[in-house]
Amino acid sequence: MPDSNVKLTEQRLTIQKLCRSFYEGAYPASAFIPGETYIPATKKSVDGEDLVSLVDASLDMWLTTGRFGAEFESALPGYFGRKVEALLVNSGSSANLVAISSLGSPMLTKMKLRPLEKGDEVITVAAGFPTTVNPIIQNGWTPVFVDVDLMTLNALPETIMAARTPKTRAVVLAHTLGNPYRADVLMEWCKKEGLYLIEDCCDALGSTIENTPVGSFGEFATVSFYPAHHITMGEGGAVMSKSAQFRRIAASIRDWGRDCWCDPGKDNTCGKRFEWQLGTLPCGYDHKYTYTHIGYNLKATDMQAALGVSQLKKAERFIAIRRRNWKYLYEQIKSSAVLKGKLTPIEPTPSTVPSWFGFALHCEKGINREMITAFLESKKIGTRLLFGGNLTKQPAYKSVPYRIHGE
C-alpha cells in the first residue's frame, strides 16, 4: 500500500476514534426522573458507533448509494425470510409506492402474470397510515376498505376474503403497530384466487407468524427506517421482493423507470449498452436512458445506508426491549382493578409473536379519550392516535373513488 494510502487509513481511524469521544461528550446519558423526564410515544436509539458509521460514509464522498447501501441490501432480507437482495429507498412511504406500483408493470406479462389495470380493486384497511393506501389511488386502482378487528387492530382473513369481487386483484395490508395479521393464511388464499399480496412491515421488523418472519409471504414486503421505527436511517425504507424478476421491476420504478439495471455510477453492466431496441426508439439508443416504467428517483444516500448498517447490528436487542416493555405495560394494566372496564390493551394475534411498535389501548364506553390523553401528557407521557383513524373520513379522500365493504 502506498504511503499516502497508509496515512489516509490512519487518519480515518483517528477520525473514527474522535467520533466516539465526541459522542460521549456531546450526548451523555441522562437520568430518568419520573414525572419530570418526558416519555415520547417512540424515539430513535442511537450511539457513538452510529456516528462513526455516518462519518465513515461521508469520508468516502460517494453521495448516492454505494458500499454501505450494498451491505445493507444484502443484510436486511434475512430479517424478513427473504433471499433476494433488498432494494433501499428514501422512505417507507416510497417503499410502498415502489412495491404497489410494481403490480402494474408490463414486465409481469413476461412472467406469465397479469398486471393491474385502471379500475382494478385492491383490498386494504381504513384504519391505518395514508401511504399504505395512496399508491393504490395514484395508480388509478380502486381501494376497497374493510374494518379491523378491535382486539388486534388488524383485518381478519375472513373479512378480507368476503370483500373480494371479480375486480379484486391484490391485497395490501400493514401489520398494525407490529402486531401481525395472518399473512400466511392470506398468502394461501391469494395464491388460490390469483391475487397479489403486499405486506407493509413498516411497524413490524422482527414480528413472526408461526415462527416465520413477517414479510416472508407476499410478492413484496416494505419497511420504514424513520426515527420512530425499530431501526432508523433518519429517513429511509426498503422493498423486499419475492424473486429477482420482481426486484428488477421495483428497481426500475425506484430509478426513474429506466430499463437499465446498472448500479449508481456504473455503466454497461449488460455489455450491450448501445445494442438494445425497445419501444419505437431507434436500435442502439442508449440503454441507460431507456425507460420501461413511469418511475421516480427514490434512492437513499450512502450516509443513510451507513447508519442503517450500524443500526441493524442492534436490531435484535431493540426488538427484545420493545417486547419486554410491552409485556410490562400489558401485565400492569390487565391486573389493575382501577383500570378494569376503563382501558383495554389490544391483544397479540393468535399464533404470532409481535415486535411491537407501540402500546395501543381502547377507551371503553363512557371513558373520554381526550381527557385520558390530556392527563397522560400532563404527566409527561406522550400519546398518539392510531395514525389516520378511519381514512375514509379524512379530507384528502373526499373526492377519491373507493368502495367500503361492510361497516
mmCIF file of C-alpha atoms in Angstrom:
data_model
loop_
_atom_site.group_PDB
_atom_site.id
_atom_site.type_symbol
_atom_site.label_atom_id
_atom_site.label_comp_id
_atom_site.label_asym_id
_atom_site.label_seq_id
_atom_site.Cartn_x
_atom_site.Cartn_y
_atom_site.Cartn_z
ATOM 1 C CA MET A 1 0.000 0.000 0.000
ATOM 2 C CA PRO A 2 1.460 3.413 -0.961
ATOM 3 C CA ASP A 3 2.466 5.651 1.937
ATOM 4 C CA SER A 4 -0.337 8.112 1.102
ATOM 5 C CA ASN A 5 -2.964 5.362 1.448
ATOM 6 C CA VAL A 6 -1.472 4.241 4.763
ATOM 7 C CA LYS A 7 -1.660 7.804 6.034
ATOM 8 C CA LEU A 8 -5.278 8.179 4.894
ATOM 9 C CA THR A 9 -6.223 4.932 6.621
ATOM 10 C CA GLU A 10 -4.594 6.115 9.831
ATOM 11 C CA GLN A 11 -6.424 9.436 9.571
ATOM 12 C CA ARG A 12 -9.727 7.650 9.034
ATOM 13 C CA LEU A 13 -9.149 5.548 12.156
ATOM 14 C CA THR A 14 -8.262 8.687 14.095
ATOM 15 C CA ILE A 15 -11.473 10.378 12.942
ATOM 16 C CA GLN A 16 -13.480 7.314 13.998
ATOM 17 C CA LYS A 17 -11.884 7.423 17.454
ATOM 18 C CA LEU A 18 -12.679 11.127 17.723
ATOM 19 C CA CYS A 19 -16.290 10.450 16.729
ATOM 20 C CA ARG A 20 -16.703 8.019 19.629
ATOM 21 C CA SER A 21 -15.160 10.529 22.015
ATOM 22 C CA PHE A 22 -17.278 13.368 20.629
ATOM 23 C CA TYR A 23 -20.492 11.382 21.023
ATOM 24 C CA GLU A 24 -19.734 10.547 24.647
ATOM 25 C CA GLY A 25 -19.130 14.204 25.400
ATOM 26 C CA ALA A 26 -21.940 15.696 23.315
ATOM 27 C CA TYR A 27 -24.684 13.202 24.155
ATOM 28 C CA PRO A 28 -24.126 11.873 27.675
ATOM 29 C CA ALA A 29 -26.708 9.505 29.148
ATOM 30 C CA SER A 30 -29.168 11.372 31.350
ATOM 31 C CA ALA A 31 -31.000 10.030 34.376
ATOM 32 C CA PHE A 32 -34.708 9.295 34.046
ATOM 33 C CA ILE A 33 -36.796 11.187 36.605
ATOM 34 C CA PRO A 34 -40.443 10.047 36.824
ATOM 35 C CA GLY A 35 -42.849 12.926 36.304
ATOM 36 C CA GLU A 36 -40.105 15.203 35.005
ATOM 37 C CA THR A 37 -38.495 13.361 32.096
ATOM 38 C CA TYR A 38 -40.792 13.394 29.073
ATOM 39 C CA ILE A 39 -41.607 9.948 27.653
ATOM 40 C CA PRO A 40 -42.259 10.275 23.902
ATOM 41 C CA ALA A 41 -44.590 7.844 22.181
ATOM 42 C CA THR A 42 -41.485 6.495 20.439
ATOM 43 C CA LYS A 43 -37.978 7.724 19.656
ATOM 44 C CA LYS A 44 -34.737 6.813 17.944
ATOM 45 C CA SER A 45 -31.971 4.973 19.814
ATOM 46 C CA VAL A 46 -28.502 5.877 18.543
ATOM 47 C CA ASP A 47 -24.967 5.698 19.918
ATOM 48 C CA GLY A 48 -21.329 6.509 19.120
ATOM 49 C CA GLU A 49 -20.972 3.630 16.656
ATOM 50 C CA ASP A 50 -23.830 5.067 14.624
ATOM 51 C CA LEU A 51 -21.961 8.370 14.407
ATOM 52 C CA VAL A 52 -18.777 6.535 13.389
ATOM 53 C CA SER A 53 -20.638 4.794 10.574
ATOM 54 C CA LEU A 54 -22.245 8.036 9.377
ATOM 55 C CA VAL A 55 -18.943 9.914 9.275
ATOM 56 C CA ASP A 56 -17.093 6.974 7.717
ATOM 57 C CA ALA A 57 -19.552 7.037 4.806
ATOM 58 C CA SER A 58 -19.228 10.797 4.395
ATOM 59 C CA LEU A 59 -15.427 10.480 4.189
ATOM 60 C CA ASP A 60 -15.890 8.371 1.050
ATOM 61 C CA MET A 61 -17.544 11.405 -0.628
ATOM 62 C CA TRP A 62 -19.784 8.938 -2.501
ATOM 63 C CA LEU A 63 -23.026 10.811 -2.042
ATOM 64 C CA THR A 64 -25.513 8.423 -3.644
ATOM 65 C CA THR A 65 -25.926 4.739 -2.722
ATOM 66 C CA GLY A 66 -22.549 2.969 -2.512
ATOM 67 C CA ARG A 67 -20.734 0.347 -0.466
ATOM 68 C CA PHE A 68 -22.884 0.786 2.635
ATOM 69 C CA GLY A 69 -26.036 0.564 0.537
ATOM 70 C CA ALA A 70 -24.875 -2.745 -0.944
ATOM 71 C CA GLU A 71 -24.011 -4.078 2.525
ATOM 72 C CA PHE A 72 -27.389 -3.106 3.918
ATOM 73 C CA GLU A 73 -29.327 -4.530 0.972
ATOM 74 C CA SER A 74 -27.533 -7.852 1.487
ATOM 75 C CA ALA A 75 -28.015 -7.985 5.261
ATOM 76 C CA LEU A 76 -31.654 -6.893 5.590
ATOM 77 C CA PRO A 77 -33.598 -9.670 3.774
ATOM 78 C CA GLY A 78 -32.750 -12.304 6.394
ATOM 79 C CA TYR A 79 -34.910 -10.417 8.913
ATOM 80 C CA PHE A 80 -37.885 -10.941 6.605
ATOM 81 C CA GLY A 81 -37.256 -14.514 5.476
ATOM 82 C CA ARG A 82 -36.109 -13.367 2.034
ATOM 83 C CA LYS A 83 -33.124 -14.393 -0.068
ATOM 84 C CA VAL A 84 -33.308 -11.753 -2.808
ATOM 85 C CA GLU A 85 -31.382 -8.564 -2.042
ATOM 86 C CA ALA A 86 -33.459 -5.756 -0.596
ATOM 87 C CA LEU A 87 -33.996 -2.530 -2.507
ATOM 88 C CA LEU A 88 -33.064 0.551 -0.489
ATOM 89 C CA VAL A 89 -35.261 3.637 -0.901
ATOM 90 C CA ASN A 90 -35.552 7.033 0.754
ATOM 91 C CA SER A 91 -38.580 6.308 2.979
ATOM 92 C CA GLY A 92 -41.120 3.693 3.967
ATOM 93 C CA SER A 93 -43.737 5.642 2.008
ATOM 94 C CA SER A 94 -41.542 5.391 -1.083
ATOM 95 C CA ALA A 95 -41.156 1.668 -0.419
ATOM 96 C CA ASN A 96 -44.944 1.318 -0.570
ATOM 97 C CA LEU A 97 -45.092 3.434 -3.741
ATOM 98 C CA VAL A 98 -42.457 1.264 -5.442
ATOM 99 C CA ALA A 99 -43.918 -2.073 -4.330
ATOM 100 C CA ILE A 100 -47.537 -1.245 -5.143
ATOM 101 C CA SER A 101 -46.704 0.432 -8.461
ATOM 102 C CA SER A 102 -44.773 -2.692 -9.457
ATOM 103 C CA LEU A 103 -48.065 -4.583 -9.647
ATOM 104 C CA GLY A 104 -48.910 -2.567 -12.768
ATOM 105 C CA SER A 105 -45.655 -3.327 -14.588
ATOM 106 C CA PRO A 106 -45.917 -4.580 -18.186
ATOM 107 C CA MET A 107 -42.904 -6.766 -17.378
ATOM 108 C CA LEU A 108 -45.227 -9.025 -15.363
ATOM 109 C CA THR A 109 -46.582 -10.410 -18.629
ATOM 110 C CA LYS A 110 -43.141 -11.882 -19.358
ATOM 111 C CA MET A 111 -43.516 -13.747 -16.041
ATOM 112 C CA LYS A 112 -46.915 -15.023 -17.241
ATOM 113 C CA LEU A 113 -48.640 -12.781 -14.702
ATOM 114 C CA ARG A 114 -51.308 -10.157 -15.285
ATOM 115 C CA PRO A 115 -50.524 -6.543 -14.364
ATOM 116 C CA LEU A 116 -53.144 -4.463 -12.591
ATOM 117 C CA GLU A 117 -55.129 -2.134 -14.847
ATOM 118 C CA LYS A 118 -57.196 1.009 -14.364
ATOM 119 C CA GLY A 119 -60.318 0.252 -12.341
ATOM 120 C CA ASP A 120 -58.993 -2.910 -10.698
ATOM 121 C CA GLU A 121 -59.690 -3.210 -6.973
ATOM 122 C CA VAL A 122 -57.180 -3.566 -4.147
ATOM 123 C CA ILE A 123 -58.366 -4.605 -0.681
ATOM 124 C CA THR A 124 -56.885 -2.662 2.236
ATOM 125 C CA VAL A 125 -57.913 -1.342 5.661
ATOM 126 C CA ALA A 126 -59.472 2.000 6.560
ATOM 127 C CA ALA A 127 -57.716 2.251 9.959
ATOM 128 C CA GLY A 128 -54.106 2.899 9.054
ATOM 129 C CA PHE A 129 -51.467 5.180 7.595
ATOM 130 C CA PRO A 130 -52.214 7.082 4.361
ATOM 131 C CA THR A 131 -49.168 5.968 2.384
ATOM 132 C CA THR A 132 -50.236 2.344 2.561
ATOM 133 C CA VAL A 133 -53.285 3.396 0.527
ATOM 134 C CA ASN A 134 -52.129 6.379 -1.555
ATOM 135 C CA PRO A 135 -50.169 4.410 -4.203
ATOM 136 C CA ILE A 136 -53.311 2.381 -4.963
ATOM 137 C CA ILE A 137 -55.113 5.624 -5.785
ATOM 138 C CA GLN A 138 -52.132 7.151 -7.608
ATOM 139 C CA ASN A 139 -52.020 4.156 -9.954
ATOM 140 C CA GLY A 140 -55.691 4.528 -10.849
ATOM 141 C CA TRP A 141 -56.858 1.453 -8.943
ATOM 142 C CA THR A 142 -59.764 1.406 -6.509
ATOM 143 C CA PRO A 143 -59.107 0.847 -2.796
ATOM 144 C CA VAL A 144 -61.637 -1.391 -1.085
ATOM 145 C CA PHE A 145 -61.714 -0.531 2.607
ATOM 146 C CA VAL A 146 -62.509 -3.054 5.305
ATOM 147 C CA ASP A 147 -62.649 -2.584 9.059
ATOM 148 C CA VAL A 148 -60.268 -4.067 11.607
ATOM 149 C CA ASP A 149 -60.803 -6.474 14.467
ATOM 150 C CA LEU A 150 -60.886 -4.282 17.585
ATOM 151 C CA MET A 151 -58.814 -6.646 19.725
ATOM 152 C CA THR A 152 -55.865 -6.952 17.302
ATOM 153 C CA LEU A 153 -56.316 -3.802 15.168
ATOM 154 C CA ASN A 154 -55.837 -5.960 12.062
ATOM 155 C CA ALA A 155 -58.327 -7.038 9.424
ATOM 156 C CA LEU A 156 -59.267 -10.683 9.853
ATOM 157 C CA PRO A 157 -58.676 -13.027 6.890
ATOM 158 C CA GLU A 158 -62.367 -13.818 6.621
ATOM 159 C CA THR A 159 -63.161 -10.094 6.340
ATOM 160 C CA ILE A 160 -60.631 -9.710 3.533
ATOM 161 C CA MET A 161 -61.973 -12.772 1.731
ATOM 162 C CA ALA A 162 -65.556 -11.557 1.966
ATOM 163 C CA ALA A 163 -64.591 -8.251 0.310
ATOM 164 C CA ARG A 164 -63.414 -9.916 -2.908
ATOM 165 C CA THR A 165 -65.237 -9.267 -6.193
ATOM 166 C CA PRO A 166 -64.342 -10.186 -9.801
ATOM 167 C CA LYS A 167 -62.491 -6.838 -9.949
ATOM 168 C CA THR A 168 -60.216 -7.663 -6.987
ATOM 169 C CA ARG A 169 -56.584 -8.083 -7.989
ATOM 170 C CA ALA A 170 -54.495 -7.518 -4.862
ATOM 171 C CA VAL A 171 -54.422 -7.204 -1.078
ATOM 172 C CA VAL A 172 -52.245 -4.530 0.570
ATOM 173 C CA LEU A 173 -52.137 -4.501 4.370
ATOM 174 C CA ALA A 174 -49.879 -3.227 7.142
ATOM 175 C CA HIS A 175 -49.059 -5.243 10.255
ATOM 176 C CA THR A 176 -50.596 -2.741 12.673
ATOM 177 C CA LEU A 177 -48.216 -1.472 15.377
ATOM 178 C CA GLY A 178 -46.061 -4.581 14.881
ATOM 179 C CA ASN A 179 -48.969 -6.939 15.607
ATOM 180 C CA PRO A 180 -49.092 -9.312 12.610
ATOM 181 C CA TYR A 181 -52.200 -10.178 10.672
ATOM 182 C CA ARG A 182 -52.360 -13.756 9.404
ATOM 183 C CA ALA A 183 -50.376 -13.163 6.235
ATOM 184 C CA ASP A 184 -49.729 -16.897 5.976
ATOM 185 C CA VAL A 185 -53.457 -17.588 5.656
ATOM 186 C CA LEU A 186 -53.955 -14.726 3.223
ATOM 187 C CA MET A 187 -50.980 -15.831 1.118
ATOM 188 C CA GLU A 188 -52.534 -19.248 0.537
ATOM 189 C CA TRP A 189 -55.881 -17.658 -0.304
ATOM 190 C CA CYS A 190 -54.261 -15.134 -2.670
ATOM 191 C CA LYS A 191 -52.423 -17.936 -4.476
ATOM 192 C CA LYS A 192 -55.680 -19.831 -4.921
ATOM 193 C CA GLU A 193 -57.531 -16.735 -6.150
ATOM 194 C CA GLY A 194 -54.733 -15.413 -8.375
ATOM 195 C CA LEU A 195 -54.223 -12.240 -6.307
ATOM 196 C CA TYR A 196 -51.110 -10.342 -5.308
ATOM 197 C CA LEU A 197 -50.242 -9.737 -1.640
ATOM 198 C CA ILE A 198 -48.104 -6.886 -0.328
ATOM 199 C CA GLU A 199 -47.091 -6.774 3.345
ATOM 200 C CA ASP A 200 -46.424 -3.331 4.773
ATOM 201 C CA CYS A 201 -43.981 -4.208 7.572
ATOM 202 C CA CYS A 202 -43.013 -0.621 8.381
ATOM 203 C CA ASP A 203 -44.044 -1.131 12.039
ATOM 204 C CA ALA A 204 -43.135 -4.792 12.320
ATOM 205 C CA LEU A 205 -39.420 -5.556 11.932
ATOM 206 C CA GLY A 206 -38.875 -8.815 13.854
ATOM 207 C CA SER A 207 -42.517 -9.929 14.164
ATOM 208 C CA THR A 208 -43.261 -13.571 13.350
ATOM 209 C CA ILE A 209 -46.244 -15.701 12.303
ATOM 210 C CA GLU A 210 -45.999 -19.386 13.205
ATOM 211 C CA ASN A 211 -42.244 -18.805 13.724
ATOM 212 C CA THR A 212 -41.871 -17.308 10.226
ATOM 213 C CA PRO A 213 -40.900 -13.635 9.874
ATOM 214 C CA VAL A 214 -43.468 -11.161 8.618
ATOM 215 C CA GLY A 215 -42.529 -10.017 5.145
ATOM 216 C CA SER A 216 -41.991 -13.618 4.015
ATOM 217 C CA PHE A 217 -45.371 -14.132 2.429
ATOM 218 C CA GLY A 218 -46.266 -11.551 -0.212
ATOM 219 C CA GLU A 219 -44.885 -10.693 -3.637
ATOM 220 C CA PHE A 220 -43.409 -7.657 -1.897
ATOM 221 C CA ALA A 221 -42.799 -6.508 1.669
ATOM 222 C CA THR A 222 -41.905 -2.981 2.734
ATOM 223 C CA VAL A 223 -40.210 -1.474 5.773
ATOM 224 C CA SER A 224 -39.513 2.026 7.110
ATOM 225 C CA PHE A 225 -36.470 3.453 8.886
ATOM 226 C CA TYR A 226 -37.998 6.717 10.082
ATOM 227 C CA PRO A 227 -36.695 7.610 13.588
ATOM 228 C CA ALA A 228 -39.825 6.240 15.263
ATOM 229 C CA HIS A 229 -39.357 2.741 13.846
ATOM 230 C CA HIS A 230 -37.414 -0.280 15.085
ATOM 231 C CA ILE A 231 -34.157 0.887 13.488
ATOM 232 C CA THR A 232 -33.511 4.231 11.846
ATOM 233 C CA MET A 233 -31.671 5.894 8.982
ATOM 234 C CA GLY A 234 -33.272 9.244 9.812
ATOM 235 C CA GLU A 235 -35.274 8.818 6.634
ATOM 236 C CA GLY A 236 -35.224 5.608 4.622
ATOM 237 C CA GLY A 237 -37.045 2.449 3.682
ATOM 238 C CA ALA A 238 -36.666 -0.791 1.761
ATOM 239 C CA VAL A 239 -38.549 -3.154 -0.509
ATOM 240 C CA MET A 240 -38.176 -6.933 -0.231
ATOM 241 C CA SER A 241 -39.098 -8.932 -3.321
ATOM 242 C CA LYS A 242 -40.298 -12.483 -3.863
ATOM 243 C CA SER A 243 -37.913 -13.041 -6.774
ATOM 244 C CA ALA A 244 -35.164 -11.383 -8.779
ATOM 245 C CA GLN A 245 -37.712 -10.583 -11.510
ATOM 246 C CA PHE A 246 -39.949 -8.720 -9.060
ATOM 247 C CA ARG A 247 -36.897 -6.892 -7.712
ATOM 248 C CA ARG A 248 -35.868 -5.733 -11.170
ATOM 249 C CA ILE A 249 -39.319 -4.237 -11.727
ATOM 250 C CA ALA A 250 -39.147 -2.442 -8.364
ATOM 251 C CA ALA A 251 -35.602 -1.215 -9.058
ATOM 252 C CA SER A 252 -36.704 0.269 -12.374
ATOM 253 C CA ILE A 253 -39.540 2.196 -10.713
ATOM 254 C CA ARG A 254 -37.183 3.422 -7.986
ATOM 255 C CA ASP A 255 -34.566 4.510 -10.572
ATOM 256 C CA TRP A 256 -36.540 6.873 -12.832
ATOM 257 C CA GLY A 257 -38.324 3.983 -14.585
ATOM 258 C CA ARG A 258 -35.271 3.110 -16.648
ATOM 259 C CA ASP A 259 -34.795 -0.327 -18.189
ATOM 260 C CA CYS A 260 -31.071 -0.330 -17.356
ATOM 261 C CA TRP A 261 -30.085 -2.199 -14.180
ATOM 262 C CA CYS A 262 -26.600 -0.719 -13.674
ATOM 263 C CA ASP A 263 -25.788 0.346 -10.112
ATOM 264 C CA PRO A 264 -25.326 4.087 -9.486
ATOM 265 C CA GLY A 265 -22.044 5.244 -11.008
ATOM 266 C CA LYS A 266 -21.721 2.119 -13.178
ATOM 267 C CA ASP A 267 -22.153 1.796 -16.936
ATOM 268 C CA ASN A 268 -22.697 -1.046 -19.410
ATOM 269 C CA THR A 269 -23.298 -3.858 -16.905
ATOM 270 C CA CYS A 270 -25.199 -5.735 -19.622
ATOM 271 C CA GLY A 271 -22.289 -5.433 -22.062
ATOM 272 C CA LYS A 272 -24.508 -4.130 -24.870
ATOM 273 C CA ARG A 273 -25.445 -0.633 -23.779
ATOM 274 C CA PHE A 274 -25.810 0.616 -27.378
ATOM 275 C CA GLU A 275 -27.284 -2.545 -28.896
ATOM 276 C CA TRP A 276 -30.843 -2.516 -27.480
ATOM 277 C CA GLN A 277 -34.071 -1.907 -29.386
ATOM 278 C CA LEU A 278 -37.045 -1.152 -27.115
ATOM 279 C CA GLY A 279 -40.350 0.561 -27.859
ATOM 280 C CA THR A 280 -40.186 2.608 -31.051
ATOM 281 C CA LEU A 281 -36.754 4.008 -30.231
ATOM 282 C CA PRO A 282 -34.050 3.509 -32.860
ATOM 283 C CA CYS A 283 -31.898 0.418 -32.382
ATOM 284 C CA GLY A 284 -28.819 1.277 -30.345
ATOM 285 C CA TYR A 285 -30.436 4.059 -28.330
ATOM 286 C CA ASP A 286 -28.540 4.368 -25.021
ATOM 287 C CA HIS A 287 -29.942 1.685 -22.695
ATOM 288 C CA LYS A 288 -29.028 3.859 -19.698
ATOM 289 C CA TYR A 289 -31.628 6.370 -20.909
ATOM 290 C CA THR A 290 -34.341 3.944 -21.994
ATOM 291 C CA TYR A 291 -37.461 3.866 -19.792
ATOM 292 C CA THR A 292 -39.920 0.994 -19.472
ATOM 293 C CA HIS A 293 -41.883 2.284 -16.444
ATOM 294 C CA ILE A 294 -43.337 5.531 -15.163
ATOM 295 C CA GLY A 295 -40.777 5.883 -12.409
ATOM 296 C CA TYR A 296 -39.168 8.212 -9.902
ATOM 297 C CA ASN A 297 -35.855 8.866 -8.202
ATOM 298 C CA LEU A 298 -36.375 7.326 -4.761
ATOM 299 C CA LYS A 299 -32.825 6.258 -3.911
ATOM 300 C CA ALA A 300 -31.253 6.791 -0.493
ATOM 301 C CA THR A 301 -27.794 8.177 0.187
ATOM 302 C CA ASP A 302 -24.886 6.065 1.369
ATOM 303 C CA MET A 303 -24.778 8.041 4.623
ATOM 304 C CA GLN A 304 -28.325 6.859 5.359
ATOM 305 C CA ALA A 305 -27.330 3.307 4.477
ATOM 306 C CA ALA A 306 -24.270 3.532 6.732
ATOM 307 C CA LEU A 307 -26.471 4.430 9.682
ATOM 308 C CA GLY A 308 -28.740 1.531 8.752
ATOM 309 C CA VAL A 309 -25.808 -0.919 8.713
ATOM 310 C CA SER A 310 -24.847 0.169 12.219
ATOM 311 C CA GLN A 311 -28.436 0.095 13.485
ATOM 312 C CA LEU A 312 -29.163 -3.343 12.020
ATOM 313 C CA LYS A 313 -26.471 -4.848 14.248
ATOM 314 C CA LYS A 314 -28.575 -3.772 17.253
ATOM 315 C CA ALA A 315 -31.975 -4.768 15.865
ATOM 316 C CA GLU A 316 -32.361 -7.956 17.918
ATOM 317 C CA ARG A 317 -31.653 -6.058 21.139
ATOM 318 C CA PHE A 318 -34.093 -3.296 20.205
ATOM 319 C CA ILE A 319 -36.798 -5.854 19.419
ATOM 320 C CA ALA A 320 -36.256 -7.667 22.721
ATOM 321 C CA ILE A 321 -36.537 -4.405 24.683
ATOM 322 C CA ARG A 322 -39.742 -3.431 22.860
ATOM 323 C CA ARG A 323 -41.282 -6.807 23.690
ATOM 324 C CA ARG A 324 -40.210 -6.541 27.325
ATOM 325 C CA ASN A 325 -41.657 -3.037 27.670
ATOM 326 C CA TRP A 326 -44.933 -4.067 26.040
ATOM 327 C CA LYS A 327 -45.267 -7.110 28.307
ATOM 328 C CA TYR A 328 -44.678 -4.990 31.421
ATOM 329 C CA LEU A 329 -47.319 -2.425 30.454
ATOM 330 C CA TYR A 330 -49.784 -5.126 29.437
ATOM 331 C CA GLU A 331 -49.461 -7.056 32.704
ATOM 332 C CA GLN A 332 -49.736 -3.913 34.850
ATOM 333 C CA ILE A 333 -52.832 -2.627 33.075
ATOM 334 C CA LYS A 334 -54.579 -6.016 32.914
ATOM 335 C CA SER A 335 -54.030 -6.551 36.651
ATOM 336 C CA SER A 336 -55.185 -3.067 37.653
ATOM 337 C CA ALA A 337 -58.517 -3.028 39.480
ATOM 338 C CA VAL A 338 -58.717 0.735 38.913
ATOM 339 C CA LEU A 339 -58.442 0.431 35.112
ATOM 340 C CA LYS A 340 -60.683 -2.613 34.699
ATOM 341 C CA GLY A 341 -63.557 -1.771 32.371
ATOM 342 C CA LYS A 342 -61.985 1.565 31.515
ATOM 343 C CA LEU A 343 -58.853 0.924 29.426
ATOM 344 C CA THR A 344 -58.263 -2.293 27.472
ATOM 345 C CA PRO A 345 -54.978 -3.120 25.728
ATOM 346 C CA ILE A 346 -55.031 -4.796 22.332
ATOM 347 C CA GLU A 347 -54.124 -8.474 22.128
ATOM 348 C CA PRO A 348 -51.442 -10.206 20.040
ATOM 349 C CA THR A 349 -52.853 -12.031 17.031
ATOM 350 C CA PRO A 350 -53.046 -15.769 17.838
ATOM 351 C CA SER A 351 -50.051 -17.834 16.637
ATOM 352 C CA THR A 352 -47.874 -14.740 16.270
ATOM 353 C CA VAL A 353 -45.063 -13.074 18.204
ATOM 354 C CA PRO A 354 -45.285 -9.306 17.630
ATOM 355 C CA SER A 355 -42.334 -6.952 17.539
ATOM 356 C CA TRP A 356 -44.227 -4.038 18.997
ATOM 357 C CA PHE A 357 -44.126 -0.534 17.562
ATOM 358 C CA GLY A 358 -46.415 0.958 20.186
ATOM 359 C CA PHE A 359 -48.763 0.156 23.034
ATOM 360 C CA ALA A 360 -52.386 0.564 21.972
ATOM 361 C CA LEU A 361 -55.322 0.975 24.351
ATOM 362 C CA HIS A 362 -59.074 1.073 23.817
ATOM 363 C CA CYS A 363 -61.081 3.533 25.868
ATOM 364 C CA GLU A 364 -64.174 1.622 26.921
ATOM 365 C CA LYS A 365 -67.666 3.091 26.725
ATOM 366 C CA GLY A 366 -68.069 6.149 28.907
ATOM 367 C CA ILE A 367 -64.332 6.932 29.036
ATOM 368 C CA ASN A 368 -63.375 10.252 27.444
ATOM 369 C CA ARG A 369 -60.322 9.754 25.241
ATOM 370 C CA GLU A 370 -59.412 13.445 25.172
ATOM 371 C CA MET A 371 -59.341 13.556 28.983
ATOM 372 C CA ILE A 372 -57.139 10.439 29.125
ATOM 373 C CA THR A 373 -54.621 11.779 26.604
ATOM 374 C CA ALA A 374 -54.557 15.207 28.271
ATOM 375 C CA PHE A 375 -53.922 13.525 31.639
ATOM 376 C CA LEU A 376 -51.079 11.414 30.246
ATOM 377 C CA GLU A 377 -49.495 14.434 28.560
ATOM 378 C CA SER A 378 -49.729 16.335 31.874
ATOM 379 C CA LYS A 379 -47.667 13.502 33.384
ATOM 380 C CA LYS A 380 -45.163 13.891 30.516
ATOM 381 C CA ILE A 381 -46.255 10.709 28.759
ATOM 382 C CA GLY A 382 -46.592 11.136 25.001
ATOM 383 C CA THR A 383 -49.575 9.710 23.136
ATOM 384 C CA ARG A 384 -50.662 9.106 19.547
ATOM 385 C CA LEU A 385 -53.908 8.091 17.884
ATOM 386 C CA LEU A 386 -53.915 5.109 15.516
ATOM 387 C CA PHE A 387 -52.421 7.007 12.569
ATOM 388 C CA GLY A 388 -55.168 8.401 10.317
ATOM 389 C CA GLY A 389 -58.020 6.576 12.046
ATOM 390 C CA ASN A 390 -60.800 5.937 9.544
ATOM 391 C CA LEU A 391 -59.157 7.180 6.353
ATOM 392 C CA THR A 392 -62.490 7.431 4.552
ATOM 393 C CA LYS A 393 -63.339 10.336 6.871
ATOM 394 C CA GLN A 394 -60.095 12.207 6.124
ATOM 395 C CA PRO A 395 -60.480 15.310 3.898
ATOM 396 C CA ALA A 396 -57.822 14.041 1.451
ATOM 397 C CA TYR A 397 -60.105 11.204 0.315
ATOM 398 C CA LYS A 398 -63.298 13.225 -0.083
ATOM 399 C CA SER A 399 -63.277 13.017 -3.891
ATOM 400 C CA VAL A 400 -61.421 9.714 -4.260
ATOM 401 C CA PRO A 401 -63.318 6.741 -5.746
ATOM 402 C CA TYR A 402 -63.301 3.862 -3.272
ATOM 403 C CA ARG A 403 -65.524 1.084 -2.011
ATOM 404 C CA ILE A 404 -66.333 0.128 1.583
ATOM 405 C CA HIS A 405 -67.043 -3.494 2.372
ATOM 406 C CA GLY A 406 -69.183 -3.990 5.484
ATOM 407 C CA GLU A 407 -69.414 -1.384 8.200
#
